[in-house]
Structures are given as structure tokens and as C-alpha cells.
Amino acid sequence: MKTQNEALETLLAQDYEHGFVTEIESDTFEAGLNESVVRAISKKKNEPEFMLAWRLKAFEYWQSLKEPHWAHLHYPAIDYQALSYYSAPKTPGQGPKDLSEVDPKLIETYNKLGIPLKEQEWLAGVAVDAVFDSVSVATTFKAKLNEMGILFCSFSDAVQEHPELIQQYLGTVVPYTDNFFAALNAAVFSDGSFVYIPPGVRCPMELSTYFRINAKSTGQFERTLIIADKDAYVSYLEGCTAPQRDENQLHAAVVELVALDRAQIKYSTVQNWYPGDENGLGGIYNFVTKRGECRGPHSKISWTQVETGSAITWKYPSVILKGDHSVGEFYSVALTNHHQQADTGTKMVHLGEYSKSTVISKGISAGKAQNTYRGLVKIAASAKGARNYTQCDSLLMGTECGAHTFPYLESKNNTARVEHEASTSKISEDQLFYLAQRGIGTEDAVSMIVNGFCKAVMKTLPMEFAVEARKLLGLSLEGAIG
Amino acid sequence: MMLIIKDLHVSIGDKAILKGLNLSINPGEVHAIMGPNGSGKSTLANVLAGREDYQITQGSIEYQGLDLTRLSTDERALQGIFMSFQYPVEIPGVSNLYLLKSALNAQRKKQNLPEIDAMDFLNIVREVMKQLQIDETYLYRDVNTGFSGGEKKRNEILQLLLLKPSLCLLDETDSGLDIDALRIVADGINLIRDPKRSIIVITHYQRLLDHVVPDVVHILSAGKMVAEGDRSLVARLEAEGYEPFLEKKTAGAA
Ligand SMILES: Nc1ncnc2c1ncn2[C@@H]1O[C@H](COP(=O)(O)OP(=O)(O)OP(=O)(O)O)[C@@H](O)[C@H]1O
Ligand SMILES: [Mg+2]
């Protein structure tokens, strides 16, 4: 182990000439990506050898790839050498000192979301102390969860404390060979979440990354791994409803879910990364690979997502239905405004007999935004009696936006049944007038109509999350009409 | 005065629809407006409610001393103007309950009152629904979605009774109602007759006016009021049709 470290240090030292890590003590690596960066990340995390080896293989593979451009997205080429690949949470010295230094636009947004001041300070990366309250709350629960044998911790901690589970499951659903961004993530991911629910345990509370994600406003390569062992159940919430104040940066996360026999995983996301301003400046490029595998019979995985953020979203939460009678669900609301572009959808891959999937996608476009649904339903020869139902609705606001639907179907078993429904509609003047006549202002009316349009998806969200999501939809559409 | 309309001219695009309309209403009065199809009755109601596509090219509208034309649609609603739509729109995914509550809370907000307590609200709504013999399940259905014509109209009156406006514009609330429903709706309207409230009833038929007895009856034709009288005018109209009132048109056609 020691020689390994020494070897690393030598390598690190070499790389000074490439100018990538000038101060090892600092929180942020300098821009640039090469093998030494990958090694340096692994070293910072004090990772066991198998992790480093895996990262390096991923990096090597990534170098052989070209960035994909099949999606209905337009953005300037990303210079991967211009990005920094490791960034710890901001320290008070780097961020704004107090709220008076924070962009008033940001504070206004927080106020509208009803986020208390203390949290505002913390979200803005001002007073790191404020985080501690929440952290201690989290650890209280952690002890309780531990009693039930549930593991819920950061990915880094899991690598240290449960390397055997990581080694057994990491990359088994999303291998680093999966795609360009998955390979990149595998090579350089800095942290993320880990959940393991032991056999027969029903996790008694929603697990959430709300706090940690916020604390790491600079983390762009997370990796989440959730394992529900036989007969286990877990509901997991990802993201936060507060706008992230990130610059025009790349965010390439990977999420892997594994559901063993009769296990159920419900994964809900409210994604509200900074979408760029009304002129399309700034914002996050969000390239995420999310996939779940129903590994055992009668297992079930549900994805619910409400996407309102990011300048660019490239995201296809998928389910591999390996187990017989397994169930995959995808419920999505994707809202794009101004110059946002979203190319999102799902893949349902039916391998098991009588596996069943449901896809409900609601796309809303306003301003000059482009919203694309891309769905693949694949029925393997083995998937006798498989069934899929897909419903795909688009709502347009204004005349300059666009909605596109690309359903793909590949079926190799003629006992399978697949249904697809699609619609495109506009918010009508009649509806707005009717609501205004009842005293409801345009913004509230739009939000009401849009939420109505999304109802089938919203009702699959856990309660408080749905409330937040509803607020968020309204907020994201401000100024979209009138 | 509740409402004073003077020499009102309104067009949609290039088309002039109201051409010098006058109308004054005192608080507590019920005015019936009758007139042939396309004469501009709904247009008048829409203009009062503040629909955007309509351009006021001339004239004035004063409501409770306010220049109505300066207020937005929702502001007018909050100032007490309510229109029962001739064709109520469907809003999929939005429950009737949610709409009713939002409308009521918008009003309360305007009056600096806190949002209504959920239980209080349910009690009030249930009471009104009972009056109108609307099944409680309609609270949980999407606004007007899949409602029959008559159900939509009854739903409008439900909102009317809940929001208690000062000026009610009822645009053909009676059409589409069966005989029993007509009586129920009429009873509902009579219930809100009040010395401080005015009601404009737009209708084609006498039967509603037999239940909701108007103080004044107007006949609107080709964008203008052409006759005015008491309830006896309705009976005359039933007997003779619009023909005798449309002198100009007849003259023009001859
Ligand atoms: N949006 C519009 N664009 C063009 N013309 C319109 C529009 N709305 C109404 N009109 C026209 O204005 C005239 C008056 O219509 P309005 O609906 O006010 O009549 P009405 O008296 O309510 O008729 P009805 O008894 O049939 O309900 C009609 O000729 C109608 O075609
Ligand atoms: Mg009409």
C-alpha cells in the first residue's frame, strides 16, 4: 500500500509540469484531465486499489470515445481540458462573506421558494456552519437506520466502510463502457450517495440527498448506488428545490439501482440546476446516466422526475427488466423555458417474462425552449407476455418553442403488447381568461394549468416533494405568458 | 350606481360588434338582456369581464365609480365582477375543489384575510352544493371536464354562490338546463339577490325570467339597445318575436 502511495506521489509530482495540481492542499484542482488527475482523485479519497484500477480503465476507455451528438441539443463543444475535476465544498474564504454579497436575484428566488434565511446563507455557500444543524439531523436518523441494518452514507464513506458491497455492485448496471459521460463519470466522480437495504427491510423514511448535494454546490460528477436486497423497499429523493448557483458547467452524474427478488425502489428527482438566464447565458449542462435493474423476479423500480433546470438536459432514466414479472415505471415532467433544451426520456428493456412497464411523460415548453422526448421500449425474445404502456404529452406555451417526440420500439417477442399514446396541446386563452375571471392572476393560472397537465406524474411524488415541485413549476414559468 | 355604460363601441379585429351601447344599473337591480343570436350579448359580458381580444374604440364603462377599462380581468373579478360563462371551459387535471379554493383565497388575499381554513371551506362548499343539488364527488372532478352542459352551468352557479360578487353577469345560464335544474339554479340566483348586488341575466327564454323576475328588460340588437321595459316586455317578445323591435334592420333589408 505504501509503495502504491509513493508511486502516486511521484506521478503527482510529475504532473506539476502539466500544471494540473499546483497546490495539493487547495480545494479545487486546476483545470485539465489526464491519468494523473484520476489517480489524484482516488488518492484524495484514500480509495482501495480496486477503485483506482476501475477508474483508470474507465479513463482509458473514455479517451477512445467521441462525445455523442445524436440528441436534439445544440451547444458549443465542451473543452474537457478546461474543466476542473475535483472541487471540495467552498470554504467561507472563497464564497461571499454574507448575504449582502450574494446576487439579489438569487435571494429573491430563495424568498419566493420560502427557504428560510439561515438556509439561504448556507445554500449560497456563505456560512458553512449553518450546515451543521442539518448534518446532525441526518446522523440522528443514520443511527436509527443502522439499527435496521440500512446503510445510508456518502459514496466515499461506503468505499471505506463497505468496500465489498461496492466491489460487488459498482458498475454492474451502468458499466463505464456504457456511454461517453458514464465513462467520464467513472473515471473522475468525486462523491455521491450509497444506500443498501437488507433483505426484508422496508425503509421507514424517505432517504434524501437534499442536504449533501447543496453543500457540494461545486460537485459535478456524483455517483449514486442503491441496492434493495430481497423483499426490501426504499423511497429515495434526489436533488433540491432551490436553484443552484452554478456557472455554465458540465454535470455528469451516474445513478445505479439494483432491485433483487421482490424488492422495490422508488426514485424521485426534482432537478432544478441553474438553467441560465433569459438570454441563454450560463446554466448547467446536465448529462446524466440513470439506470435501474430489476434483477430479481417481481421486483419493481419507479423513476419519477420533475426537471425544470439546466441549460441542457440529457437524461434517460431506464429500467432493465431482467426478473420475470418485474415492473418498471417512468413518470416525467420536463419543463423548459427561455433557451433551455431538454432531451430526455426513458428506456425500458424487457428481458423477463411478463415484465411490465409504464411510461408517462409530460413535456412543457415555453419561450424559445426545445423539449424532446426520446423513449425506447425493447422487448427481448425471452420476454414472453411483456407489456408496455407509454403516454407522451406535450404542452406548448407561445409560438417560438418546440416539442419533439421520438418513440422507438424493438420487439422480438410477438406475445408482447405495447401501447403508445401521444398528444400536443397549447395553453388556451379561454382557460386563462376563465381563471382570471375567477380572480386568479396569470402566473397562478398558468401554474395551475401546467400542474393540471402534469397531475398524473405529480401524484406519484412523495407528498412534500410534490408540494415543492408544484411551487417550482410555477416559479420556472414566471413571465412565460403575458 | 353599480354600472354606467355610455356609448360603448367595441370591435374584434376590424369587425365592429357593439355600436353605441348604453346601460345603467342600480345596486339591487336585476336586468335581463335579450336579443337575437349574434347581437352582441356575450360580447358585452366579455367586455365587462375584461376579455383581451375586444377593443373598446369609443365610450366608457364605470363600475362602482371606477373606470373599469383600466382594470385587468383578475382585478375586476377581485373587485366583485363575476361572469357565469355561456360555455364554461374545461381545465384537465385541476380539481374543482382546488379552483374554488384558489378563487376564494385570491379574494381573501385582496381583502387582507388569511387563507381559508380547509375544514371551514369544505363546510361552506358542501352547504352550497347541497342547495344546488350537486353531488359532492364533483368537488374532486377536474374543472368542467366531462361535465354535461347542465352540470357545467350548475357549476358556474356554485362558484357564483361561493364568491358572492357585487355584479353578476349570467350569460345564458339557463340554456342546457332541464326543468328541475332550471328551478334549482333560479332559486340559487334568487338567494343572492340583495340590495347591494346587481345581476345581468342574458337569456333567450322567458322561463328563467319567470323565476328570476327582472326589474328591467333590455333588447339588444346589432350592437345597440333597441328597447327597454319591465317584465311585460318578455311576454311580448315571446308572442311576437324580435321582428317588431328591429325596425332599422327591416328597413335596411327592404
Ligand atoms: N372572437 C371573435 N372573432 C370574430 N367575431 C366574433 C368573435 N366573437 C364574437 N364575434 C362576433 O360578434 C358577434 C356578436 O357575438 P356574441 O357572441 O356577442 O353574440 P350573442 O348575442 O351572445 O349571441 P348568442 O345569442 O348566439 O349567444 C357575432 O357576429 C360573432 O360572430
Ligand atoms: Mg352569447
PDB file of C-alpha atoms in Angstrom, chain B residues 2-253:
ATOM      1  CA  MET B   2     -73.386  49.911  -9.862  1.00  0.00           C
ATOM      2  CA  LEU B   3     -72.702  50.229 -13.573  1.00  0.00           C
ATOM      3  CA  ILE B   4     -72.858  53.029 -16.124  1.00  0.00           C
ATOM      4  CA  ILE B   5     -72.060  52.200 -19.733  1.00  0.00           C
ATOM      5  CA  LYS B   6     -72.059  55.131 -22.123  1.00  0.00           C
ATOM      6  CA  ASP B   7     -71.927  54.995 -25.906  1.00  0.00           C
ATOM      7  CA  LEU B   8     -69.869  51.826 -25.922  1.00  0.00           C
ATOM      8  CA  HIS B   9     -68.266  50.791 -29.196  1.00  0.00           C
ATOM      9  CA  VAL B  10     -66.371  47.512 -29.306  1.00  0.00           C
ATOM     10  CA  SER B  11     -64.677  45.663 -32.129  1.00  0.00           C
ATOM     11  CA  ILE B  12     -62.844  42.424 -32.603  1.00  0.00           C
ATOM     12  CA  GLY B  13     -60.175  42.955 -35.183  1.00  0.00           C
ATOM     13  CA  ASP B  14     -61.846  45.027 -37.892  1.00  0.00           C
ATOM     14  CA  LYS B  15     -65.322  43.942 -37.012  1.00  0.00           C
ATOM     15  CA  ALA B  16     -67.460  46.368 -35.021  1.00  0.00           C
ATOM     16  CA  ILE B  17     -69.748  44.441 -32.685  1.00  0.00           C
ATOM     17  CA  LEU B  18     -71.089  46.872 -30.135  1.00  0.00           C
ATOM     18  CA  LYS B  19     -72.110  50.140 -31.712  1.00  0.00           C
ATOM     19  CA  GLY B  20     -73.046  52.765 -29.175  1.00  0.00           C
ATOM     20  CA  LEU B  21     -74.477  50.773 -26.301  1.00  0.00           C
ATOM     21  CA  ASN B  22     -75.866  52.470 -23.188  1.00  0.00           C
ATOM     22  CA  LEU B  23     -76.799  50.770 -19.949  1.00  0.00           C
ATOM     23  CA  SER B  24     -77.173  51.903 -16.347  1.00  0.00           C
ATOM     24  CA  ILE B  25     -77.789  49.623 -13.402  1.00  0.00           C
ATOM     25  CA  ASN B  26     -78.529  50.494  -9.792  1.00  0.00           C
ATOM     26  CA  PRO B  27     -77.453  48.345  -6.887  1.00  0.00           C
ATOM     27  CA  GLY B  28     -80.022  45.675  -6.095  1.00  0.00           C
ATOM     28  CA  GLU B  29     -81.465  45.560  -9.624  1.00  0.00           C
ATOM     29  CA  VAL B  30     -81.847  42.604 -11.908  1.00  0.00           C
ATOM     30  CA  HIS B  31     -81.616  43.449 -15.608  1.00  0.00           C
ATOM     31  CA  ALA B  32     -82.431  40.989 -18.330  1.00  0.00           C
ATOM     32  CA  ILE B  33     -80.766  41.356 -21.713  1.00  0.00           C
ATOM     33  CA  MET B  34     -82.382  39.580 -24.610  1.00  0.00           C
ATOM     34  CA  GLY B  35     -81.643  39.733 -28.296  1.00  0.00           C
ATOM     35  CA  PRO B  36     -81.103  37.690 -31.437  1.00  0.00           C
ATOM     36  CA  ASN B  37     -78.108  35.424 -31.906  1.00  0.00           C
ATOM     37  CA  GLY B  38     -75.015  37.372 -32.729  1.00  0.00           C
ATOM     38  CA  SER B  39     -76.397  40.690 -31.493  1.00  0.00           C
ATOM     39  CA  GLY B  40     -73.533  41.148 -29.035  1.00  0.00           C
ATOM     40  CA  LYS B  41     -74.836  39.916 -25.678  1.00  0.00           C
ATOM     41  CA  SER B  42     -71.858  37.688 -24.876  1.00  0.00           C
ATOM     42  CA  THR B  43     -69.569  40.360 -26.232  1.00  0.00           C
ATOM     43  CA  LEU B  44     -70.951  42.816 -23.709  1.00  0.00           C
ATOM     44  CA  ALA B  45     -70.457  40.342 -20.859  1.00  0.00           C
ATOM     45  CA  ASN B  46     -66.916  39.558 -22.020  1.00  0.00           C
ATOM     46  CA  VAL B  47     -66.026  43.228 -22.311  1.00  0.00           C
ATOM     47  CA  LEU B  48     -67.284  43.857 -18.789  1.00  0.00           C
ATOM     48  CA  ALA B  49     -65.265  40.903 -17.533  1.00  0.00           C
ATOM     49  CA  GLY B  50     -62.192  42.225 -19.329  1.00  0.00           C
ATOM     50  CA  ARG B  51     -61.502  39.772 -22.124  1.00  0.00           C
ATOM     51  CA  GLU B  52     -58.478  40.945 -24.043  1.00  0.00           C
ATOM     52  CA  ASP B  53     -59.314  40.399 -27.703  1.00  0.00           C
ATOM     53  CA  TYR B  54     -62.062  43.016 -27.533  1.00  0.00           C
ATOM     54  CA  GLN B  55     -61.161  46.587 -28.341  1.00  0.00           C
ATOM     55  CA  ILE B  56     -63.094  49.441 -26.892  1.00  0.00           C
ATOM     56  CA  THR B  57     -62.961  52.057 -29.622  1.00  0.00           C
ATOM     57  CA  GLN B  58     -65.306  54.557 -28.019  1.00  0.00           C
ATOM     58  CA  GLY B  59     -67.345  55.167 -24.885  1.00  0.00           C
ATOM     59  CA  SER B  60     -66.911  54.489 -21.198  1.00  0.00           C
ATOM     60  CA  ILE B  61     -67.671  51.915 -18.536  1.00  0.00           C
ATOM     61  CA  GLU B  62     -67.952  52.963 -14.939  1.00  0.00           C
ATOM     62  CA  TYR B  63     -68.309  50.310 -12.248  1.00  0.00           C
ATOM     63  CA  GLN B  64     -68.866  51.412  -8.654  1.00  0.00           C
ATOM     64  CA  GLY B  65     -67.253  54.701  -9.538  1.00  0.00           C
ATOM     65  CA  LEU B  66     -64.197  53.049 -11.091  1.00  0.00           C
ATOM     66  CA  ASP B  67     -63.115  53.306 -14.701  1.00  0.00           C
ATOM     67  CA  LEU B  68     -63.455  49.601 -15.411  1.00  0.00           C
ATOM     68  CA  THR B  69     -61.411  49.674 -18.587  1.00  0.00           C
ATOM     69  CA  ARG B  70     -58.288  50.388 -16.574  1.00  0.00           C
ATOM     70  CA  LEU B  71     -58.516  47.160 -14.580  1.00  0.00           C
ATOM     71  CA  SER B  72     -57.187  43.768 -15.593  1.00  0.00           C
ATOM     72  CA  THR B  73     -59.503  40.766 -15.751  1.00  0.00           C
ATOM     73  CA  ASP B  74     -58.450  39.306 -12.422  1.00  0.00           C
ATOM     74  CA  GLU B  75     -58.560  42.728 -10.781  1.00  0.00           C
ATOM     75  CA  ARG B  76     -62.147  43.162 -11.949  1.00  0.00           C
ATOM     76  CA  ALA B  77     -63.020  39.764 -10.546  1.00  0.00           C
ATOM     77  CA  LEU B  78     -61.491  40.737  -7.228  1.00  0.00           C
ATOM     78  CA  GLN B  79     -63.495  43.962  -7.325  1.00  0.00           C
ATOM     79  CA  GLY B  80     -66.653  41.876  -7.418  1.00  0.00           C
ATOM     80  CA  ILE B  81     -67.458  41.199 -11.063  1.00  0.00           C
ATOM     81  CA  PHE B  82     -68.458  37.642 -11.816  1.00  0.00           C
ATOM     82  CA  MET B  83     -69.398  36.110 -15.115  1.00  0.00           C
ATOM     83  CA  SER B  84     -71.186  32.828 -15.486  1.00  0.00           C
ATOM     84  CA  PHE B  85     -69.888  31.638 -18.860  1.00  0.00           C
ATOM     85  CA  GLN B  86     -72.094  30.683 -21.748  1.00  0.00           C
ATOM     86  CA  TYR B  87     -69.519  27.980 -22.491  1.00  0.00           C
ATOM     87  CA  PRO B  88     -67.524  27.171 -19.322  1.00  0.00           C
ATOM     88  CA  VAL B  89     -64.079  25.818 -20.211  1.00  0.00           C
ATOM     89  CA  GLU B  90     -62.618  22.503 -19.178  1.00  0.00           C
ATOM     90  CA  ILE B  91     -59.369  22.521 -17.234  1.00  0.00           C
ATOM     91  CA  PRO B  92     -57.995  18.992 -17.155  1.00  0.00           C
ATOM     92  CA  GLY B  93     -56.069  17.911 -14.092  1.00  0.00           C
ATOM     93  CA  VAL B  94     -57.265  20.813 -11.931  1.00  0.00           C
ATOM     94  CA  SER B  95     -59.862  19.731  -9.405  1.00  0.00           C
ATOM     95  CA  ASN B  96     -62.977  21.745  -8.908  1.00  0.00           C
ATOM     96  CA  LEU B  97     -62.098  21.903  -5.230  1.00  0.00           C
ATOM     97  CA  TYR B  98     -58.730  23.448  -5.976  1.00  0.00           C
ATOM     98  CA  LEU B  99     -60.197  26.029  -8.314  1.00  0.00           C
ATOM     99  CA  LEU B 100     -62.895  27.031  -5.839  1.00  0.00           C
ATOM    100  CA  LYS B 101     -60.417  27.323  -3.037  1.00  0.00           C
ATOM    101  CA  SER B 102     -57.924  29.299  -5.110  1.00  0.00           C
ATOM    102  CA  ALA B 103     -60.611  31.696  -6.258  1.00  0.00           C
ATOM    103  CA  LEU B 104     -61.861  32.205  -2.737  1.00  0.00           C
ATOM    104  CA  ASN B 105     -58.366  32.671  -1.392  1.00  0.00           C
ATOM    105  CA  ALA B 106     -57.484  35.159  -4.121  1.00  0.00           C
ATOM    106  CA  GLN B 107     -60.446  37.169  -2.932  1.00  0.00           C
ATOM    107  CA  ARG B 108     -59.440  36.841   0.728  1.00  0.00           C
ATOM    108  CA  LYS B 109     -55.911  37.878  -0.061  1.00  0.00           C
ATOM    109  CA  LYS B 110     -57.254  41.008  -1.707  1.00  0.00           C
ATOM    110  CA  GLN B 111     -59.155  41.731   1.493  1.00  0.00           C
ATOM    111  CA  ASN B 112     -56.067  41.051   3.591  1.00  0.00           C
ATOM    112  CA  LEU B 113     -57.645  37.987   5.115  1.00  0.00           C
ATOM    113  CA  PRO B 114     -55.684  34.795   5.774  1.00  0.00           C
ATOM    114  CA  GLU B 115     -56.287  31.730   3.588  1.00  0.00           C
ATOM    115  CA  ILE B 116     -59.468  29.958   4.492  1.00  0.00           C
ATOM    116  CA  ASP B 117     -59.207  27.026   6.851  1.00  0.00           C
ATOM    117  CA  ALA B 118     -59.588  23.747   4.960  1.00  0.00           C
ATOM    118  CA  MET B 119     -62.405  22.475   7.171  1.00  0.00           C
ATOM    119  CA  ASP B 120     -64.309  25.772   7.119  1.00  0.00           C
ATOM    120  CA  PHE B 121     -64.004  25.783   3.376  1.00  0.00           C
ATOM    121  CA  LEU B 122     -65.363  22.270   2.984  1.00  0.00           C
ATOM    122  CA  ASN B 123     -68.294  23.112   5.205  1.00  0.00           C
ATOM    123  CA  ILE B 124     -69.198  26.196   3.193  1.00  0.00           C
ATOM    124  CA  VAL B 125     -68.855  24.432  -0.149  1.00  0.00           C
ATOM    125  CA  ARG B 126     -70.865  21.433   0.991  1.00  0.00           C
ATOM    126  CA  GLU B 127     -73.660  23.716   2.099  1.00  0.00           C
ATOM    127  CA  VAL B 128     -73.814  25.449  -1.281  1.00  0.00           C
ATOM    128  CA  MET B 129     -73.555  22.185  -3.179  1.00  0.00           C
ATOM    129  CA  LYS B 130     -76.466  20.829  -1.234  1.00  0.00           C
ATOM    130  CA  GLN B 131     -78.514  23.866  -2.206  1.00  0.00           C
ATOM    131  CA  LEU B 132     -77.712  23.329  -5.854  1.00  0.00           C
ATOM    132  CA  GLN B 133     -78.113  19.573  -5.535  1.00  0.00           C
ATOM    133  CA  ILE B 134     -74.641  18.939  -6.871  1.00  0.00           C
ATOM    134  CA  ASP B 135     -73.103  15.705  -5.716  1.00  0.00           C
ATOM    135  CA  GLU B 136     -70.047  16.158  -3.545  1.00  0.00           C
ATOM    136  CA  THR B 137     -67.981  13.967  -5.860  1.00  0.00           C
ATOM    137  CA  TYR B 138     -67.946  16.892  -8.287  1.00  0.00           C
ATOM    138  CA  LEU B 139     -65.532  18.644  -5.963  1.00  0.00           C
ATOM    139  CA  TYR B 140     -62.904  16.107  -6.830  1.00  0.00           C
ATOM    140  CA  ARG B 141     -63.530  16.036 -10.559  1.00  0.00           C
ATOM    141  CA  ASP B 142     -61.478  18.152 -12.923  1.00  0.00           C
ATOM    142  CA  VAL B 143     -62.976  21.572 -13.612  1.00  0.00           C
ATOM    143  CA  ASN B 144     -65.858  21.121 -16.074  1.00  0.00           C
ATOM    144  CA  THR B 145     -64.030  18.193 -17.644  1.00  0.00           C
ATOM    145  CA  GLY B 146     -66.549  15.730 -18.991  1.00  0.00           C
ATOM    146  CA  PHE B 147     -69.391  17.623 -17.308  1.00  0.00           C
ATOM    147  CA  SER B 148     -72.699  17.659 -19.166  1.00  0.00           C
ATOM    148  CA  GLY B 149     -73.940  21.031 -20.420  1.00  0.00           C
ATOM    149  CA  GLY B 150     -76.297  21.392 -17.495  1.00  0.00           C
ATOM    150  CA  GLU B 151     -73.668  20.307 -14.979  1.00  0.00           C
ATOM    151  CA  LYS B 152     -71.318  22.977 -16.246  1.00  0.00           C
ATOM    152  CA  LYS B 153     -73.944  25.653 -15.753  1.00  0.00           C
ATOM    153  CA  ARG B 154     -74.727  24.473 -12.271  1.00  0.00           C
ATOM    154  CA  ASN B 155     -71.022  24.509 -11.512  1.00  0.00           C
ATOM    155  CA  GLU B 156     -70.909  28.165 -12.574  1.00  0.00           C
ATOM    156  CA  ILE B 157     -73.670  28.991 -10.135  1.00  0.00           C
ATOM    157  CA  LEU B 158     -71.810  27.096  -7.434  1.00  0.00           C
ATOM    158  CA  GLN B 159     -68.896  29.457  -7.946  1.00  0.00           C
ATOM    159  CA  LEU B 160     -71.234  32.424  -8.004  1.00  0.00           C
ATOM    160  CA  LEU B 161     -72.786  31.497  -4.669  1.00  0.00           C
ATOM    161  CA  LEU B 162     -69.384  30.927  -3.157  1.00  0.00           C
ATOM    162  CA  LEU B 163     -67.724  34.110  -4.379  1.00  0.00           C
ATOM    163  CA  LYS B 164     -70.672  36.417  -3.650  1.00  0.00           C
ATOM    164  CA  PRO B 165     -69.845  39.081  -6.252  1.00  0.00           C
ATOM    165  CA  SER B 166     -71.372  42.561  -6.491  1.00  0.00           C
ATOM    166  CA  LEU B 167     -72.109  42.452 -10.188  1.00  0.00           C
ATOM    167  CA  CYS B 168     -73.172  39.122 -11.673  1.00  0.00           C
ATOM    168  CA  LEU B 169     -73.162  38.545 -15.410  1.00  0.00           C
ATOM    169  CA  LEU B 170     -75.140  35.423 -16.218  1.00  0.00           C
ATOM    170  CA  ASP B 171     -74.644  34.545 -19.863  1.00  0.00           C
ATOM    171  CA  GLU B 172     -77.314  32.055 -20.905  1.00  0.00           C
ATOM    172  CA  THR B 173     -77.042  30.226 -17.635  1.00  0.00           C
ATOM    173  CA  ASP B 174     -80.452  28.720 -18.346  1.00  0.00           C
ATOM    174  CA  SER B 175     -79.662  27.086 -21.654  1.00  0.00           C
ATOM    175  CA  GLY B 176     -78.843  23.437 -21.319  1.00  0.00           C
ATOM    176  CA  LEU B 177     -80.680  23.083 -18.029  1.00  0.00           C
ATOM    177  CA  ASP B 178     -83.526  20.642 -17.613  1.00  0.00           C
ATOM    178  CA  ILE B 179     -86.706  21.831 -15.937  1.00  0.00           C
ATOM    179  CA  ASP B 180     -85.708  20.769 -12.427  1.00  0.00           C
ATOM    180  CA  ALA B 181     -82.208  22.157 -12.785  1.00  0.00           C
ATOM    181  CA  LEU B 182     -83.609  25.448 -14.037  1.00  0.00           C
ATOM    182  CA  ARG B 183     -85.661  25.798 -10.886  1.00  0.00           C
ATOM    183  CA  ILE B 184     -82.695  24.913  -8.667  1.00  0.00           C
ATOM    184  CA  VAL B 185     -80.427  27.390 -10.436  1.00  0.00           C
ATOM    185  CA  ALA B 186     -83.102  30.088 -10.336  1.00  0.00           C
ATOM    186  CA  ASP B 187     -83.559  29.529  -6.623  1.00  0.00           C
ATOM    187  CA  GLY B 188     -79.807  29.870  -6.236  1.00  0.00           C
ATOM    188  CA  ILE B 189     -79.805  33.172  -8.108  1.00  0.00           C
ATOM    189  CA  ASN B 190     -82.730  34.479  -6.111  1.00  0.00           C
ATOM    190  CA  LEU B 191     -80.891  33.582  -2.961  1.00  0.00           C
ATOM    191  CA  ILE B 192     -78.144  36.065  -3.758  1.00  0.00           C
ATOM    192  CA  ARG B 193     -80.496  38.875  -4.754  1.00  0.00           C
ATOM    193  CA  ASP B 194     -79.537  41.622  -2.410  1.00  0.00           C
ATOM    194  CA  PRO B 195     -79.932  45.405  -2.231  1.00  0.00           C
ATOM    195  CA  LYS B 196     -76.175  45.743  -2.671  1.00  0.00           C
ATOM    196  CA  ARG B 197     -75.856  43.348  -5.573  1.00  0.00           C
ATOM    197  CA  SER B 198     -76.813  43.715  -9.233  1.00  0.00           C
ATOM    198  CA  ILE B 199     -77.458  40.968 -11.722  1.00  0.00           C
ATOM    199  CA  ILE B 200     -77.444  40.952 -15.504  1.00  0.00           C
ATOM    200  CA  VAL B 201     -79.298  37.965 -16.902  1.00  0.00           C
ATOM    201  CA  ILE B 202     -78.638  37.240 -20.558  1.00  0.00           C
ATOM    202  CA  THR B 203     -81.219  34.829 -21.862  1.00  0.00           C
ATOM    203  CA  HIS B 204     -83.315  33.801 -24.835  1.00  0.00           C
ATOM    204  CA  TYR B 205     -86.219  32.441 -22.844  1.00  0.00           C
ATOM    205  CA  GLN B 206     -88.971  33.603 -20.619  1.00  0.00           C
ATOM    206  CA  ARG B 207     -88.818  30.542 -18.396  1.00  0.00           C
ATOM    207  CA  LEU B 208     -85.829  31.715 -16.354  1.00  0.00           C
ATOM    208  CA  LEU B 209     -87.308  35.178 -16.007  1.00  0.00           C
ATOM    209  CA  ASP B 210     -90.469  33.650 -14.588  1.00  0.00           C
ATOM    210  CA  HIS B 211     -88.351  32.505 -11.666  1.00  0.00           C
ATOM    211  CA  VAL B 212     -85.839  35.306 -11.511  1.00  0.00           C
ATOM    212  CA  VAL B 213     -88.054  38.302 -12.039  1.00  0.00           C
ATOM    213  CA  PRO B 214     -86.151  41.193 -13.640  1.00  0.00           C
ATOM    214  CA  ASP B 215     -86.590  44.845 -12.757  1.00  0.00           C
ATOM    215  CA  VAL B 216     -85.684  45.953 -16.266  1.00  0.00           C
ATOM    216  CA  VAL B 217     -85.658  44.111 -19.584  1.00  0.00           C
ATOM    217  CA  HIS B 218     -83.465  45.292 -22.495  1.00  0.00           C
ATOM    218  CA  ILE B 219     -83.425  44.181 -26.057  1.00  0.00           C
ATOM    219  CA  LEU B 220     -80.071  44.247 -27.752  1.00  0.00           C
ATOM    220  CA  SER B 221     -79.893  44.163 -31.494  1.00  0.00           C
ATOM    221  CA  ALA B 222     -76.948  44.661 -33.822  1.00  0.00           C
ATOM    222  CA  GLY B 223     -74.779  46.046 -31.044  1.00  0.00           C
ATOM    223  CA  LYS B 224     -77.261  48.535 -29.585  1.00  0.00           C
ATOM    224  CA  MET B 225     -80.042  48.546 -27.052  1.00  0.00           C
ATOM    225  CA  VAL B 226     -83.229  48.919 -29.102  1.00  0.00           C
ATOM    226  CA  ALA B 227     -85.912  48.555 -26.448  1.00  0.00           C
ATOM    227  CA  GLU B 228     -86.332  48.701 -22.717  1.00  0.00           C
ATOM    228  CA  GLY B 229     -89.229  47.856 -20.448  1.00  0.00           C
ATOM    229  CA  ASP B 230     -90.468  45.898 -17.471  1.00  0.00           C
ATOM    230  CA  ARG B 231     -91.124  42.156 -17.389  1.00  0.00           C
ATOM    231  CA  SER B 232     -94.129  42.527 -19.656  1.00  0.00           C
ATOM    232  CA  LEU B 233     -91.681  43.077 -22.491  1.00  0.00           C
ATOM    233  CA  VAL B 234     -90.643  39.439 -22.180  1.00  0.00           C
ATOM    234  CA  ALA B 235     -94.148  38.226 -22.759  1.00  0.00           C
ATOM    235  CA  ARG B 236     -94.484  40.491 -25.764  1.00  0.00           C
ATOM    236  CA  LEU B 237     -91.291  39.122 -27.153  1.00  0.00           C
ATOM    237  CA  GLU B 238     -92.438  35.546 -26.669  1.00  0.00           C
ATOM    238  CA  ALA B 239     -95.615  36.344 -28.564  1.00  0.00           C
ATOM    239  CA  GLU B 240     -94.263  38.494 -31.376  1.00  0.00           C
ATOM    240  CA  GLY B 241     -90.609  37.604 -31.733  1.00  0.00           C
ATOM    241  CA  TYR B 242     -87.851  40.157 -32.335  1.00  0.00           C
ATOM    242  CA  GLU B 243     -89.241  41.410 -35.620  1.00  0.00           C
ATOM    243  CA  PRO B 244     -91.153  44.468 -34.274  1.00  0.00           C
ATOM    244  CA  PHE B 245     -88.040  45.651 -32.430  1.00  0.00           C
ATOM    245  CA  LEU B 246     -85.682  45.516 -35.363  1.00  0.00           C
ATOM    246  CA  GLU B 247     -87.027  48.463 -37.332  1.00  0.00           C
ATOM    247  CA  LYS B 248     -83.761  49.597 -38.764  1.00  0.00           C
ATOM    248  CA  LYS B 249     -82.697  46.167 -39.920  1.00  0.00           C
ATOM    249  CA  THR B 250     -86.073  45.551 -41.552  1.00  0.00           C
ATOM    250  CA  ALA B 251     -85.934  48.931 -43.206  1.00  0.00           C
ATOM    251  CA  GLY B 252     -82.428  48.285 -44.432  1.00  0.00           C
ATOM    252  CA  ALA B 253     -83.394  44.923 -45.862  1.00  0.00           C
TER     253      ALA B 253
END
